Coordinates of C-alpha atoms (C1' of nucleotides) in Angstrom, one line a residue:
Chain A
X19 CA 21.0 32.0 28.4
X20 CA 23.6 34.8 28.4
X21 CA 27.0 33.2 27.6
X22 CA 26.1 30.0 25.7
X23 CA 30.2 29.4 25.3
X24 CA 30.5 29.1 29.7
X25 CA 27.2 26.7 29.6
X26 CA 29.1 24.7 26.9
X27 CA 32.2 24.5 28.8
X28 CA 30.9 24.3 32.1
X29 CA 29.4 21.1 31.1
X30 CA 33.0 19.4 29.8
X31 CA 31.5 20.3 25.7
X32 CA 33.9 21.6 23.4
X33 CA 32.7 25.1 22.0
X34 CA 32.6 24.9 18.2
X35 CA 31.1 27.3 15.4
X36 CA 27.9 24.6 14.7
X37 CA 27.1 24.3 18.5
X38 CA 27.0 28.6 19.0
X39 CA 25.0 28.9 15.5
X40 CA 22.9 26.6 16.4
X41 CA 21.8 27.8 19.8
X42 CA 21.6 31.2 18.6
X43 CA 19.0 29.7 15.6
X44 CA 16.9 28.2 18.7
X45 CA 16.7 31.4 20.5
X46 CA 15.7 33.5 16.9
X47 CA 13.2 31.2 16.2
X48 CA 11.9 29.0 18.9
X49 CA 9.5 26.0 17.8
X50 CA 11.3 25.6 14.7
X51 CA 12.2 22.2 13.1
X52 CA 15.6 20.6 12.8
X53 CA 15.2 21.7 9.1
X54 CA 14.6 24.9 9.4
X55 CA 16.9 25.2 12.1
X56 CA 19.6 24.4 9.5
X57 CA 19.0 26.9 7.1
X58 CA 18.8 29.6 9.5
X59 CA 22.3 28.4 10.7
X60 CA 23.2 28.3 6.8
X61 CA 22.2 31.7 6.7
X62 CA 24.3 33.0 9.2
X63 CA 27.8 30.8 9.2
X64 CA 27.5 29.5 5.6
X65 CA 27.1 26.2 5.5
X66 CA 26.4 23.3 8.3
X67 CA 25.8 19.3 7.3
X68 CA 22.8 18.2 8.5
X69 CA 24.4 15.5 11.1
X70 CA 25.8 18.6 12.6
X71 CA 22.9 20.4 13.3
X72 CA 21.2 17.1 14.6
X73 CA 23.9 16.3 17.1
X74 CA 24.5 19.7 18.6
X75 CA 20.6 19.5 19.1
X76 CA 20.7 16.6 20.9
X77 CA 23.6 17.0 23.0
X78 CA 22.0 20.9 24.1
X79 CA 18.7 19.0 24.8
X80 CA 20.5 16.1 26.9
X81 CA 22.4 18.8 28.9
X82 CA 19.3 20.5 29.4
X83 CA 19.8 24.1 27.6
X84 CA 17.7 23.0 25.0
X85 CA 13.7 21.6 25.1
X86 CA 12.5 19.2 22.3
X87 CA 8.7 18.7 21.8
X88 CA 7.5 16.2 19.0
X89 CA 3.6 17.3 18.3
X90 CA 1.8 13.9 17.1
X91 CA 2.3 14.1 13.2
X92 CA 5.2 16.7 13.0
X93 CA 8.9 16.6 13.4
X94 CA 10.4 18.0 16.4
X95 CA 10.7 21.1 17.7
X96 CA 12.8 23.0 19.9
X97 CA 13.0 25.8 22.1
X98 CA 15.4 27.4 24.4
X99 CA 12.8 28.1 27.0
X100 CA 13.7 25.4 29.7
X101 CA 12.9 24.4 33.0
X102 CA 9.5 26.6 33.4
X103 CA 7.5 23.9 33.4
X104 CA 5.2 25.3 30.4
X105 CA 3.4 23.3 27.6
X106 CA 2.3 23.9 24.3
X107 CA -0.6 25.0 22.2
X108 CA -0.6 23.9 18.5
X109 CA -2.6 24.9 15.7
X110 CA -4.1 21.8 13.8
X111 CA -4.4 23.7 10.6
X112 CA -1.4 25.7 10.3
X113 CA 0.8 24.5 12.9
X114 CA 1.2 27.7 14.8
X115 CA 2.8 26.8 18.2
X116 CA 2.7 29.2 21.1
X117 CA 3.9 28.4 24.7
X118 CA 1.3 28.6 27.5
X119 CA 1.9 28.5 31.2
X120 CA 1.2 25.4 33.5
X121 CA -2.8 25.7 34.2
X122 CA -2.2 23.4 37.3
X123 CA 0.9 25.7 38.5
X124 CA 4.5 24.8 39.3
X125 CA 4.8 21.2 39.0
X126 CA 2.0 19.8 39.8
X127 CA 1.2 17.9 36.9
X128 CA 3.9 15.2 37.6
X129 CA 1.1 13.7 39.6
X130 CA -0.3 11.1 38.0
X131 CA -4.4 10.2 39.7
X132 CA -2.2 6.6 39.7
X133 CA 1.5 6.1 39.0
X134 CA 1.2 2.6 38.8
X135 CA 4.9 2.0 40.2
X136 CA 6.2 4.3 37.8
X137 CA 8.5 6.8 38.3
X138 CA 7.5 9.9 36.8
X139 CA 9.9 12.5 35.8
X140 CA 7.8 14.7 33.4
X141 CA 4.6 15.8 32.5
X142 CA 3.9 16.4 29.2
X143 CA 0.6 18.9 27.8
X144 CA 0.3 19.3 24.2
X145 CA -3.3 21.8 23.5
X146 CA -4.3 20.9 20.2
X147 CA -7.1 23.6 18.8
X148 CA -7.4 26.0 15.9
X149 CA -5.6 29.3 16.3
X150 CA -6.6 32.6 15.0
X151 CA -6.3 33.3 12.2
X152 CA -7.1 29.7 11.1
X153 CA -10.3 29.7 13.0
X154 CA -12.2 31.4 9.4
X155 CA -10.8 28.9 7.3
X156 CA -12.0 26.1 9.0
X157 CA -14.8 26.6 11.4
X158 CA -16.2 23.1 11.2
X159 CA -14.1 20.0 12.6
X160 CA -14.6 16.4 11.7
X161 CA -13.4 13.9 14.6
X162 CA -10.1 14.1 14.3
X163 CA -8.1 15.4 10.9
X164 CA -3.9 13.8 11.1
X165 CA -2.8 16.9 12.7
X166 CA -0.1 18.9 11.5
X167 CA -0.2 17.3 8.2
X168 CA -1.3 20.1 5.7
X169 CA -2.3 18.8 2.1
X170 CA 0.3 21.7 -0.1
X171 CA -2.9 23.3 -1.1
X172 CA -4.5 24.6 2.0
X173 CA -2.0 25.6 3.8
X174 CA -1.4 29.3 5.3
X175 CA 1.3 29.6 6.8
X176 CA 3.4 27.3 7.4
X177 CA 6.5 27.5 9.5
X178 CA 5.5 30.8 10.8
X179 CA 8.5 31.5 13.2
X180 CA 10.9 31.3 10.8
Chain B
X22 CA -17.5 -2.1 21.5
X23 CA -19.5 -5.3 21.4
X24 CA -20.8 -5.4 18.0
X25 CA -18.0 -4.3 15.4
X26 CA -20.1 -4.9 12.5
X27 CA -23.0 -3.0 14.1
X28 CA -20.8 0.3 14.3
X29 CA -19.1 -0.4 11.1
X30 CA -22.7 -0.4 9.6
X31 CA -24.0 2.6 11.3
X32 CA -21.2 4.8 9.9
X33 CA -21.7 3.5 6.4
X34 CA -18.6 1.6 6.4
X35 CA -18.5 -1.5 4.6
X36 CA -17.7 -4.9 6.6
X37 CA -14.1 -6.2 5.8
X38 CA -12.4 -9.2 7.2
X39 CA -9.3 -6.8 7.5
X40 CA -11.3 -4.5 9.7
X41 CA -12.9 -6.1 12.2
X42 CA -9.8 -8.3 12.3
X43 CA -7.7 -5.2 13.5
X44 CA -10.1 -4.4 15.4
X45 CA -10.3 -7.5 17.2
X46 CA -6.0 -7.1 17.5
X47 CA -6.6 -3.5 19.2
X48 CA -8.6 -4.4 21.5
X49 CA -6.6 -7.5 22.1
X50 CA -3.1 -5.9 22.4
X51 CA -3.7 -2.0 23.6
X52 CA -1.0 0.4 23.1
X53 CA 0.4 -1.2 20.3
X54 CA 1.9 0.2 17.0
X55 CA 0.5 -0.4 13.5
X56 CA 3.3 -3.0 12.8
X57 CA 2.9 -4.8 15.8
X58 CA -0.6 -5.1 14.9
X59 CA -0.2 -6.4 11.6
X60 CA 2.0 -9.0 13.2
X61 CA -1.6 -9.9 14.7
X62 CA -3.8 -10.1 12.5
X63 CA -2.0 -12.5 9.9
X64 CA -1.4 -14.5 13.0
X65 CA -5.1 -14.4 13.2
X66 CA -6.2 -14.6 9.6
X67 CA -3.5 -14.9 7.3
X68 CA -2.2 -12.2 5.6
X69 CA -2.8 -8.5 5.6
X70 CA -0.9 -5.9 3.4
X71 CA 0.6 -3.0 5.7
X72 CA -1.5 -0.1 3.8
X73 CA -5.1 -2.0 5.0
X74 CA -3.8 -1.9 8.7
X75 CA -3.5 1.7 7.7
X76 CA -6.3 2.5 6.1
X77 CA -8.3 0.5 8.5
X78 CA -6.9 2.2 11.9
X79 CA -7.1 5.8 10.1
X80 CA -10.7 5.3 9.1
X81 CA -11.5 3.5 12.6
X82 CA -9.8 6.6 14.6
X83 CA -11.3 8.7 12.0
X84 CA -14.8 7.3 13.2
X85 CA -13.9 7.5 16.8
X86 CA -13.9 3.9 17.4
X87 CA -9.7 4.0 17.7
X88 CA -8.1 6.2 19.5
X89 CA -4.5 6.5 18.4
X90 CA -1.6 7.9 20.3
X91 CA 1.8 9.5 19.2
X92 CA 4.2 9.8 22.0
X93 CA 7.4 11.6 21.2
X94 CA 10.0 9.4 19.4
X95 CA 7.7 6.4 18.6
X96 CA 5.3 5.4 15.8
X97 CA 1.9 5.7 16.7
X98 CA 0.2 3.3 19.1
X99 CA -3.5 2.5 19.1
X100 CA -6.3 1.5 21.5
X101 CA -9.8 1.2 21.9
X102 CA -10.5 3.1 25.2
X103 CA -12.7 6.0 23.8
X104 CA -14.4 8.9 24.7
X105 CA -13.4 8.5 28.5
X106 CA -10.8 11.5 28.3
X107 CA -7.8 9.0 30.0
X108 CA -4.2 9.8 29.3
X109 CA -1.4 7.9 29.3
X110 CA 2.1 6.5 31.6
X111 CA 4.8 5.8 29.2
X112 CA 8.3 4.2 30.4
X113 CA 11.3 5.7 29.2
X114 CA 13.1 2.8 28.8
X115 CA 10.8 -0.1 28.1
X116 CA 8.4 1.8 26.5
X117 CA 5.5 0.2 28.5
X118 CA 2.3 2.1 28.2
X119 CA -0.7 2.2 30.4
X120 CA -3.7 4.1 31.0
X121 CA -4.3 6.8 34.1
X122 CA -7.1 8.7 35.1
X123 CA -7.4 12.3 34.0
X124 CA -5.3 14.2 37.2
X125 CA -8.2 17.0 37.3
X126 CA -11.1 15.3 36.8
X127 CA -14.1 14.8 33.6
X128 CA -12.7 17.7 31.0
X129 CA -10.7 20.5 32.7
X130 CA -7.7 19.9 31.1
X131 CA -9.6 21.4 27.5
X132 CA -8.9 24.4 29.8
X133 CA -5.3 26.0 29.7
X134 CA -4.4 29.0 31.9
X135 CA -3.7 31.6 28.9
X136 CA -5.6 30.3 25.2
X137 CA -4.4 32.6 23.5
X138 CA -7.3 33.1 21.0
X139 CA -7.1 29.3 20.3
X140 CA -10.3 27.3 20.0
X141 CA -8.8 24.5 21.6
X142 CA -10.6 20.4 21.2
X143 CA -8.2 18.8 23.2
X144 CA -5.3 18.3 25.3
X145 CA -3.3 15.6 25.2
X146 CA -0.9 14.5 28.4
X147 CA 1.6 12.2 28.2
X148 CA 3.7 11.2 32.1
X149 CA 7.1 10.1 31.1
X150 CA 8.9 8.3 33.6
X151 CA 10.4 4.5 35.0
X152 CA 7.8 1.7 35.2
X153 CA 9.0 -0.5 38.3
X154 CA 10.4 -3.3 36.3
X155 CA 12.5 -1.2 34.8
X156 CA 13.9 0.9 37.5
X157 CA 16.2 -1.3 39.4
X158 CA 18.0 -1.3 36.0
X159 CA 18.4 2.3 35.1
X160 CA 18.1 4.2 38.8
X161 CA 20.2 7.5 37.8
X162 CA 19.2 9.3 34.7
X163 CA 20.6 12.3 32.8
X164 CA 18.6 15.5 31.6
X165 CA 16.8 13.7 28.8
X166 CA 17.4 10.2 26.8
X167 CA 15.6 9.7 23.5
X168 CA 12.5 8.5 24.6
X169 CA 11.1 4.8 23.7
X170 CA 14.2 4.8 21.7
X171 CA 15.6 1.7 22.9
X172 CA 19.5 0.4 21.4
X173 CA 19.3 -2.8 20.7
X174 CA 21.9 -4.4 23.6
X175 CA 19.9 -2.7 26.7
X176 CA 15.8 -3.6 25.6
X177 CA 14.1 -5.3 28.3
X178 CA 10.8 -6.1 27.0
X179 CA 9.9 -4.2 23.9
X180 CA 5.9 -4.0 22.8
X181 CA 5.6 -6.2 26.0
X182 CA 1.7 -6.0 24.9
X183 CA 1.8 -8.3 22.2
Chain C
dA15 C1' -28.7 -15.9 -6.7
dT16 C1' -26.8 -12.4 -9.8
dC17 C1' -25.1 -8.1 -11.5
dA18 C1' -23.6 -3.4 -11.7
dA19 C1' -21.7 0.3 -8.8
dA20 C1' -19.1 1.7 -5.0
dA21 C1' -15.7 1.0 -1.8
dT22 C1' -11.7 -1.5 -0.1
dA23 C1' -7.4 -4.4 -0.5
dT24 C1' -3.1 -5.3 -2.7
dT25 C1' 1.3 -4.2 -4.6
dG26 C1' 5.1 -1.6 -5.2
dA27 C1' 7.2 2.8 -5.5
dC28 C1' 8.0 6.8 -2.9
dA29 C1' 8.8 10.5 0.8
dG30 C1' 10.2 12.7 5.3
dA31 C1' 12.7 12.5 9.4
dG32 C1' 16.2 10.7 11.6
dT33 C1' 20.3 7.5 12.5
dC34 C1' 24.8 5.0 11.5
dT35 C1' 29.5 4.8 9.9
dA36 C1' 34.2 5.9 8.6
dA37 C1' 37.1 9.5 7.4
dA38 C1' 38.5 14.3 7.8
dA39 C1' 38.7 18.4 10.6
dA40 C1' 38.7 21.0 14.6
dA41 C1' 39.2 21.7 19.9
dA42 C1' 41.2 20.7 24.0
dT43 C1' 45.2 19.3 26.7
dA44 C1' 49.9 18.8 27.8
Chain D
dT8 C1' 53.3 22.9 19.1
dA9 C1' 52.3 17.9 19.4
dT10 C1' 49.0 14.8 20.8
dT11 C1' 44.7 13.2 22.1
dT12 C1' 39.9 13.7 22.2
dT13 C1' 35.8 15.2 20.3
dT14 C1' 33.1 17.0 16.6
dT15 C1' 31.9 17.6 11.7
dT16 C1' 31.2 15.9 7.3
dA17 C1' 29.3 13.0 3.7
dG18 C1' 26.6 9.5 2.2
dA19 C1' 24.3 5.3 2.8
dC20 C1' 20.6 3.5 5.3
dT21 C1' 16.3 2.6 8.4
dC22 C1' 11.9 3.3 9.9
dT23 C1' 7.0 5.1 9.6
dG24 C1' 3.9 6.3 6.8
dT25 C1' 1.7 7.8 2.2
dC26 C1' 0.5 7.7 -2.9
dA27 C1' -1.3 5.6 -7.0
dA28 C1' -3.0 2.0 -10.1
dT29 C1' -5.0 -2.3 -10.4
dA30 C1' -7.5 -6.2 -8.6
dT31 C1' -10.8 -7.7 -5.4
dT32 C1' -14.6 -7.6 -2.3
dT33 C1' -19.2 -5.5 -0.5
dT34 C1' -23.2 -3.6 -1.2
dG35 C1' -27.9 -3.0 -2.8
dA36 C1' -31.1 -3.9 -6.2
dT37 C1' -32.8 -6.7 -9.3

DNA sequence: ATCAAAATATTGACAGAGTCTAAAAAAATA
DNA sequence: TATTTTTTTAGACTCTGTCAATATTTTGAT
């Protein structure tokens, strides 16, 4: 997105300090948490209440300049990547997130083998796996660990984007 | 699963009235959240505190007997289709949940275009869209609501699976 | 049947993520 | 610049889920 302030206006928003920090904390660091999103906007305009920073995300998702993914186990996410169609790859030790391109194509997932009268309006793909660098630490994988939940000890690193 | 106790047994897990009780709730009422299931099982046998419906459905999915299921912006759901790779159809606006076919096929989805030096175990696929009760009510929608979270005044059927 | 050891259930406090509300402040509009 | 609309702030609150200590139940062997 080139000039965040005409996508603002263009969709009837008022342009405000919070809204441009914000945005510009998405780009910097995409897949970063509503949290971390605020201190990075703390670090560039000074301060930002928290309410702020949750309702300029939500109005840039509804208006479709931002994406929100919510991994099982993990607050959301966001990115300004949008309308690409791509999914997501997440580390289930360190919580590493990396985009990856549809392996079906364009849009090919919003086929359902049965819709069972639904309407479907998005496909969502969430890889879960062990990236990396984790992939040494923990070679061996129970059934299923809560993923995205790492105990403060074992953890490498966390938060990575930002 | 047609002998709980049998499965509990062979995984060394001792036989609790609270377990095969919420197991008994899963299988009866699919796709529904921990609360909704506790709501079940002291309809069934009394009382239950909250943490053993959470111990019980962590070990169960721990064991692979549960499968449990986190779609964006809702506590986690639970059911007892296993180890048949299906994915899931979640409305929008009801928050009705049901089962579809994997789109590809047996496994292909563990595949995703670009890995990215991940050692991936699963993908996960969630279709958001309308289920048909629910579209004559809601036929236009913008970018993105919260998903499955429903206000109060406009809930149709919430947890119609219970 | 009974008893000791191991595991689970209960209870209540706690934590993280996000929402709600009313009042204050800032943009937009005229 | 005055007015109206919208956003921001601040703080209380809700919802899911977890932690920890104690009480209870299962187990397995007598």
């Amino acid at each position: 997105m080139r000039d965040p302030s005409a996508f603002l206006r263009k969709h009837g928003l008022p342009i405000t300090a919070q809204r441009l920090a914000v945005l510009r904390a998405v780009s910097a660091h995409p897949h970063s948490t509503a949290d971390a999103l605020a201190e990075a906007v703390r670090a560039e305009i000074g301060s930002i209440s928290r309410q702020a920073v949750y309702n300029a995300l939500g109005t840039l998702v509804e208006k479709g300049l931002l994406r929100r993914i919510q991994p099982a186990g993990s607050p959301a996410l966001y990115e300004d990547r949008v309308g690409d169609n791509h999914h997501h790859l997440i580390c289930r030790t360190c919580g590493k997130t990396v985009d990856v391109a549809c392996a079906v194509g364009d849009r090919p997932c919003l086929k359902a083998a049965d819709n069972a009268g639904f309407k479907i309006d998005e496909a969502e793909v969430i890889y879960w796996g062990t990236c990396p660098e984790c992939l040494p630490l923990a070679p061996a994988r129970s059934e299923e660990q809560s993923p995205l939940k790492i105990s403060e000890s074992d953890k490498p690193t966390q938060n990575p984007s930002i």
